[in-house]
Short mmCIF file of C-alpha atoms in Angstrom, two decimals:
data_model
loop_
_atom_site.label_atom_id
_atom_site.label_comp_id
_atom_site.label_asym_id
_atom_site.label_seq_id
_atom_site.Cartn_x
_atom_site.Cartn_y
_atom_site.Cartn_z
CA MET A 1 81.49 -9.18 -50.58
CA HIS A 2 82.07 -5.52 -49.73
CA ARG A 3 85.70 -5.87 -50.77
CA ARG A 4 84.70 -7.48 -54.11
CA THR A 5 82.21 -4.66 -54.76
CA ARG A 6 84.84 -2.02 -54.07
CA GLY A 7 87.24 -3.86 -56.39
CA ALA A 8 84.66 -3.95 -59.16
CA ALA A 9 83.94 -0.26 -58.68
CA LEU A 10 87.64 0.57 -58.88
CA ALA A 11 88.02 -1.50 -62.05
CA CYS A 12 85.06 0.21 -63.59
CA LEU A 13 86.45 3.62 -62.63
CA LEU A 14 89.72 2.81 -64.36
CA LEU A 15 87.94 1.54 -67.44
CA THR A 16 85.70 4.62 -67.51
CA ALA A 17 88.70 6.92 -67.33
CA GLY A 18 90.53 5.04 -70.07
CA LEU A 19 87.72 3.99 -72.42
CA ALA A 20 84.57 5.95 -71.49
CA THR A 21 82.62 2.66 -71.29
CA GLY A 22 79.85 3.88 -68.95
CA CYS A 23 80.47 0.98 -66.54
CA THR A 24 78.60 0.72 -63.18
CA THR A 25 78.37 -1.62 -60.15
CA GLU A 26 74.55 -1.56 -60.21
CA SER A 27 72.52 -4.52 -61.40
CA ARG A 28 72.20 -5.07 -65.18
CA ALA A 29 68.56 -3.94 -65.18
CA ASP A 30 69.42 -0.75 -63.28
CA SER A 31 72.41 -0.19 -65.54
CA SER A 32 70.20 -0.27 -68.62
CA SER A 33 67.93 2.30 -67.11
CA SER A 34 70.68 4.66 -65.97
CA SER A 35 72.58 4.52 -69.29
CA ALA A 36 69.57 5.53 -71.37
CA THR A 37 70.81 9.14 -71.35
CA PRO A 38 74.60 8.94 -71.83
CA ASP A 39 76.84 11.98 -72.04
CA ALA A 40 76.07 13.59 -75.40
CA SER A 41 79.65 14.46 -76.33
CA ALA A 42 80.94 10.99 -75.53
CA SER A 43 78.06 9.42 -77.43
CA SER A 44 78.72 11.68 -80.42
CA GLU A 45 82.41 10.84 -80.38
CA ARG A 46 81.68 7.12 -80.26
CA ALA A 47 79.17 7.45 -83.08
CA GLY A 48 81.71 9.32 -85.17
CA ARG A 49 84.36 6.69 -84.58
CA GLY A 50 81.86 3.97 -85.39
CA GLU A 51 80.77 5.57 -88.66
CA ALA A 52 84.36 6.25 -89.69
CA GLY A 53 85.29 2.71 -88.78
CA ALA A 54 82.37 1.35 -90.74
CA ARG A 55 83.37 3.38 -93.78
CA ALA A 56 86.98 2.30 -93.46
CA GLY A 57 85.93 -1.31 -93.08
CA THR A 58 83.37 -1.42 -95.87
CA GLU A 59 84.86 0.88 -98.52
CA PRO A 60 87.20 -1.78 -99.97
CA ASP A 61 84.33 -4.28 -99.86
CA THR A 62 82.05 -1.82 -101.67
CA LYS A 63 84.66 -1.17 -104.35
CA ALA A 64 85.22 -4.90 -104.79
CA ALA A 65 81.48 -5.52 -105.08
CA THR A 66 81.12 -2.71 -107.61
CA ALA A 67 84.02 -4.05 -109.67
CA ALA A 68 82.52 -7.53 -109.58
CA ALA A 69 79.14 -6.22 -110.71
CA TYR A 70 80.69 -4.39 -113.65
CA ARG A 71 82.76 -7.45 -114.60
CA LYS A 72 79.57 -9.50 -114.71
CA TRP A 73 78.32 -7.24 -117.48
CA GLY A 74 81.68 -7.08 -119.27
CA LEU A 75 82.47 -3.52 -118.13
CA GLU A 76 84.96 -1.50 -116.15
CA PRO A 77 83.49 0.63 -113.33
CA LEU A 78 82.46 4.16 -114.17
CA ALA A 79 83.74 6.95 -111.95
CA ALA A 80 81.36 8.06 -109.22
CA PRO A 81 79.38 11.14 -110.26
CA PRO A 82 80.02 14.40 -108.41
CA ALA A 83 77.63 15.57 -105.74
CA PRO A 84 74.58 17.31 -107.24
CA PRO A 85 74.72 21.11 -107.21
CA ALA A 86 73.10 22.88 -104.27
CA THR A 87 71.25 25.02 -106.80
CA LYS A 88 70.13 23.54 -110.10
CA PRO A 89 71.41 25.32 -113.22
CA SER A 90 68.80 27.63 -114.71
CA PRO A 91 67.27 26.39 -117.98
CA PRO A 92 67.23 28.77 -120.92
CA ALA A 93 64.52 31.39 -120.75
CA ALA A 94 61.31 30.48 -122.53
CA GLU A 95 59.35 32.95 -124.61
CA GLY A 96 55.61 33.28 -125.08
CA GLY A 97 54.52 31.52 -121.90
CA GLY A 98 55.63 28.02 -122.88
CA VAL A 99 58.21 25.79 -121.25
CA PRO A 100 61.92 25.88 -122.20
CA VAL A 101 63.40 23.32 -124.60
CA ILE A 102 66.75 21.82 -123.61
CA SER A 103 69.24 19.32 -125.05
CA GLU A 104 72.02 19.62 -122.47
CA ILE A 105 72.65 20.83 -118.94
CA PRO A 106 75.06 23.76 -118.44
CA THR A 107 78.03 22.31 -116.55
CA LYS A 108 81.80 22.02 -116.90
CA GLN A 109 81.93 18.63 -115.19
CA LYS A 110 82.48 15.55 -117.35
CA ILE A 111 79.02 14.14 -116.77
CA VAL A 112 76.27 13.04 -119.13
CA PHE A 113 72.66 12.07 -118.53
CA LEU A 114 70.97 8.87 -119.73
CA THR A 115 67.36 8.75 -120.85
CA PHE A 116 65.36 5.75 -122.07
CA ASP A 117 62.19 6.25 -124.11
CA ASP A 118 58.90 4.51 -124.89
CA GLY A 119 58.84 1.32 -122.79
CA ALA A 120 58.08 -1.39 -125.38
CA GLU A 121 60.87 -3.75 -124.27
CA LYS A 122 60.52 -5.13 -120.73
CA ASP A 123 63.65 -7.21 -120.27
CA PRO A 124 63.98 -8.32 -116.61
CA LYS A 125 67.74 -8.54 -117.07
CA PHE A 126 67.83 -4.80 -117.66
CA VAL A 127 66.28 -4.22 -114.23
CA THR A 128 68.93 -6.49 -112.71
CA MET A 129 71.70 -4.73 -114.62
CA MET A 130 70.74 -1.25 -113.52
CA ARG A 131 70.19 -2.37 -109.93
CA GLU A 132 73.64 -3.95 -109.78
CA LEU A 133 75.49 -1.17 -111.59
CA LYS A 134 73.54 1.64 -109.87
CA ILE A 135 73.44 3.70 -113.06
CA PRO A 136 70.99 6.63 -112.79
CA PHE A 137 68.72 7.29 -115.74
CA THR A 138 65.41 8.90 -116.63
CA MET A 139 62.47 7.11 -118.26
CA PHE A 140 60.23 8.94 -120.73
CA LEU A 141 57.29 6.56 -120.96
CA THR A 142 54.41 6.24 -123.44
CA ASP A 143 51.20 4.69 -122.14
CA ALA A 144 50.53 2.70 -125.31
CA ALA A 145 53.92 0.98 -124.85
CA ILE A 146 53.74 0.31 -121.11
CA ARG A 147 50.07 -0.38 -120.35
CA ALA A 148 50.45 -4.14 -120.82
CA ASP A 149 52.83 -4.23 -117.84
CA TYR A 150 52.98 -1.07 -115.73
CA GLY A 151 54.60 -3.12 -112.97
CA TYR A 152 57.83 -3.70 -114.92
CA PHE A 153 58.89 -0.09 -114.41
CA LYS A 154 58.10 0.12 -110.69
CA PRO A 155 61.38 -1.46 -109.48
CA LEU A 156 63.28 0.99 -111.68
CA ARG A 157 61.27 3.81 -110.15
CA GLN A 158 62.16 2.50 -106.69
CA PHE A 159 65.87 2.70 -107.52
CA GLY A 160 65.37 6.47 -107.82
CA ASP A 161 65.11 6.59 -111.60
CA GLY A 162 62.74 9.27 -112.82
CA VAL A 163 59.46 8.59 -114.63
CA GLN A 164 58.67 11.36 -117.11
CA ASN A 165 56.14 12.07 -119.89
CA HIS A 166 56.37 10.75 -123.46
CA THR A 167 52.65 11.16 -124.36
CA LEU A 168 49.79 8.67 -124.38
CA THR A 169 50.15 7.20 -127.87
CA HIS A 170 53.47 8.49 -129.28
CA PRO A 171 52.16 10.73 -132.09
CA ASN A 172 54.07 13.30 -134.07
CA LEU A 173 52.82 16.27 -132.08
CA ARG A 174 53.46 18.68 -134.94
CA THR A 175 50.63 17.03 -136.85
CA LEU A 176 48.12 17.63 -134.04
CA GLY A 177 46.18 20.74 -133.09
CA ALA A 178 46.53 22.44 -129.73
CA SER A 179 43.70 20.59 -127.99
CA ALA A 180 44.83 17.17 -129.25
CA GLN A 181 48.36 17.86 -128.06
CA LYS A 182 47.04 18.85 -124.66
CA GLN A 183 45.04 15.61 -124.46
CA GLU A 184 48.14 13.53 -125.29
CA ILE A 185 50.31 15.32 -122.75
CA CYS A 186 47.89 15.94 -119.88
CA GLY A 187 46.40 12.47 -120.29
CA GLN A 188 49.82 10.90 -119.77
CA GLN A 189 50.41 13.10 -116.73
CA THR A 190 47.29 11.57 -115.16
CA LYS A 191 48.25 8.00 -116.12
CA LEU A 192 51.79 8.21 -114.77
CA LYS A 193 50.69 9.86 -111.54
CA ALA A 194 48.15 7.08 -110.97
CA GLU A 195 50.60 4.25 -111.72
CA TYR A 196 53.83 5.52 -110.18
CA GLY A 197 52.81 8.09 -107.60
CA ASN A 198 54.65 11.07 -109.03
CA THR A 199 53.57 13.81 -111.39
CA PRO A 200 56.16 14.19 -114.17
CA ARG A 201 57.97 17.52 -114.55
CA LEU A 202 59.57 16.83 -117.93
CA LEU A 203 58.22 16.07 -121.40
CA ARG A 204 59.96 14.44 -124.32
CA PRO A 205 57.94 14.84 -127.51
CA PRO A 206 57.98 11.73 -129.71
CA TYR A 207 60.62 11.90 -132.46
CA GLY A 208 61.79 15.17 -130.90
CA ASN A 209 59.07 16.97 -132.84
CA TRP A 210 57.38 19.95 -131.20
CA ASN A 211 55.98 23.38 -131.96
CA GLU A 212 54.66 26.33 -129.99
CA ASP A 213 51.41 24.49 -129.26
CA THR A 214 53.54 21.76 -127.65
CA ARG A 215 55.27 24.27 -125.39
CA ALA A 216 51.96 25.82 -124.40
CA ALA A 217 50.31 22.45 -123.78
CA ALA A 218 53.23 21.27 -121.67
CA ALA A 219 53.00 24.38 -119.51
CA SER A 220 49.23 24.01 -119.09
CA CYS A 221 49.68 20.38 -118.02
CA GLY A 222 52.13 21.36 -115.25
CA LEU A 223 55.37 20.35 -116.97
CA GLU A 224 58.52 22.43 -116.55
CA ALA A 225 60.63 21.66 -119.62
CA ILE A 226 60.76 19.85 -122.94
CA VAL A 227 63.82 17.58 -122.95
CA LEU A 228 65.51 16.66 -126.23
CA TRP A 229 69.01 15.16 -126.61
CA ARG A 230 72.49 15.59 -128.08
CA GLU A 231 73.34 11.94 -128.80
CA SER A 232 71.26 8.85 -129.48
CA MET A 233 72.36 5.29 -128.87
CA GLN A 234 71.77 2.78 -131.64
CA ILE A 235 73.09 -0.78 -131.24
CA THR A 236 76.85 -0.52 -130.96
CA ASN A 237 77.45 3.14 -131.80
CA MET A 238 76.08 6.54 -130.94
CA GLN A 239 74.79 9.17 -133.32
CA TYR A 240 76.10 12.64 -132.58
CA GLN A 241 74.51 15.97 -133.45
CA ARG A 242 77.79 17.89 -133.32
CA GLY A 243 80.39 17.72 -136.03
CA ASP A 244 83.20 16.66 -133.68
CA LYS A 245 81.38 13.38 -132.89
CA LYS A 246 82.19 13.66 -129.20
CA LEU A 247 80.39 13.87 -125.89
CA HIS A 248 80.36 17.25 -124.17
CA PRO A 249 79.80 18.04 -120.48
CA GLY A 250 76.11 18.00 -119.62
CA ASP A 251 74.94 16.19 -122.76
CA ILE A 252 71.63 14.34 -122.61
CA ILE A 253 71.75 10.94 -124.33
CA LEU A 254 68.73 9.18 -125.83
CA ALA A 255 68.27 5.42 -125.76
CA HIS A 256 65.14 3.25 -125.97
CA PHE A 257 63.53 0.30 -124.25
CA ARG A 258 64.19 -1.97 -127.23
CA GLY A 259 64.90 -5.66 -127.58
CA PRO A 260 66.41 -8.10 -130.11
CA SER A 261 63.57 -7.67 -132.63
CA GLU A 262 64.46 -4.00 -133.03
CA LEU A 263 68.19 -4.28 -132.31
CA LYS A 264 69.05 -6.95 -134.91
CA GLY A 265 69.40 -9.67 -132.31
CA THR A 266 71.17 -7.54 -129.70
CA THR A 267 69.61 -7.46 -126.24
CA MET A 268 68.81 -4.28 -124.34
CA THR A 269 71.52 -5.06 -121.78
CA GLU A 270 74.13 -5.51 -124.52
CA MET A 271 73.10 -2.21 -126.10
CA THR A 272 73.32 -0.51 -122.69
CA ALA A 273 76.77 -2.01 -122.06
CA ASN A 274 77.93 -0.60 -125.41
CA LEU A 275 76.55 2.80 -124.41
CA LEU A 276 78.38 2.78 -121.09
CA ARG A 277 81.64 1.85 -122.83
CA HIS A 278 81.34 4.88 -125.12
CA ILE A 279 80.81 7.10 -122.10
CA GLN A 280 83.76 5.71 -120.19
CA GLU A 281 86.12 5.71 -123.19
CA GLN A 282 85.58 9.46 -123.50
CA GLY A 283 86.31 10.06 -119.83
CA PHE A 284 82.74 10.77 -118.71
CA THR A 285 80.46 9.38 -116.04
CA VAL A 286 76.68 9.39 -115.55
CA ALA A 287 74.69 11.70 -113.29
CA ARG A 288 70.97 11.90 -112.52
CA LEU A 289 69.10 14.33 -114.74
CA GLU A 290 66.51 15.27 -112.11
CA ASP A 291 69.30 16.47 -109.80
CA TYR A 292 70.21 19.13 -112.36
CA LEU A 293 66.87 19.97 -113.95
#
């Protein structure tokens, strides 16, 4: 027995020298106790090898899964977005105490930002599509459009997509006085906080219409910026504000939660697929607006 024990100890010593396995001749229970505090450097090295190995082993699988998901929706994969900046670009300076008004993010990278407004259409296939494609986007929601089914937007929120303010009832804010604008904006802040757990930082005025009372009301309600857009998605094509009819780095794109009744028989997922094709054809990819603003 003594000879077998010495042989086991020698084997373990050789294995330890060659593989850093932490082997011992003690009982299994004692071994578990004594190995609870392994050498930190060896543990770190093993962890590093394991993580690298996992990445090496899963990266092709991840790419294949991504390609398969895009194929399901009739698309080619978009390029991965760059890492968000360590410091967010500064928005343009606002005058008179109101919030700034922006239509694009200052960047030289070929990224654009997707935003979806209102919330009238609640197509479950859209939730599946965005979960599978992992496309980041920001929702500007109106209470009158979403109150029948607040729950529809919660999975999208859980994917990391932002929930932002689009007023309570979707009025043309220019036609309202200061106090009425404040009620529309602050009231939606309260609603969205209660339903989704976050207080919005961004406001999109319905129809893109705003005035100085809008800027002041937004600031008083705790919002940080009014967000407009540079392009808007229709059914198969985009409308451009610039004469060159092209995307530019940092552009914010407007789309809507709309279904076949408003899209002439086209579904929301088909409209979104058309949008993503336009982005890819022009050599752009999609980043998350809240990472930059």
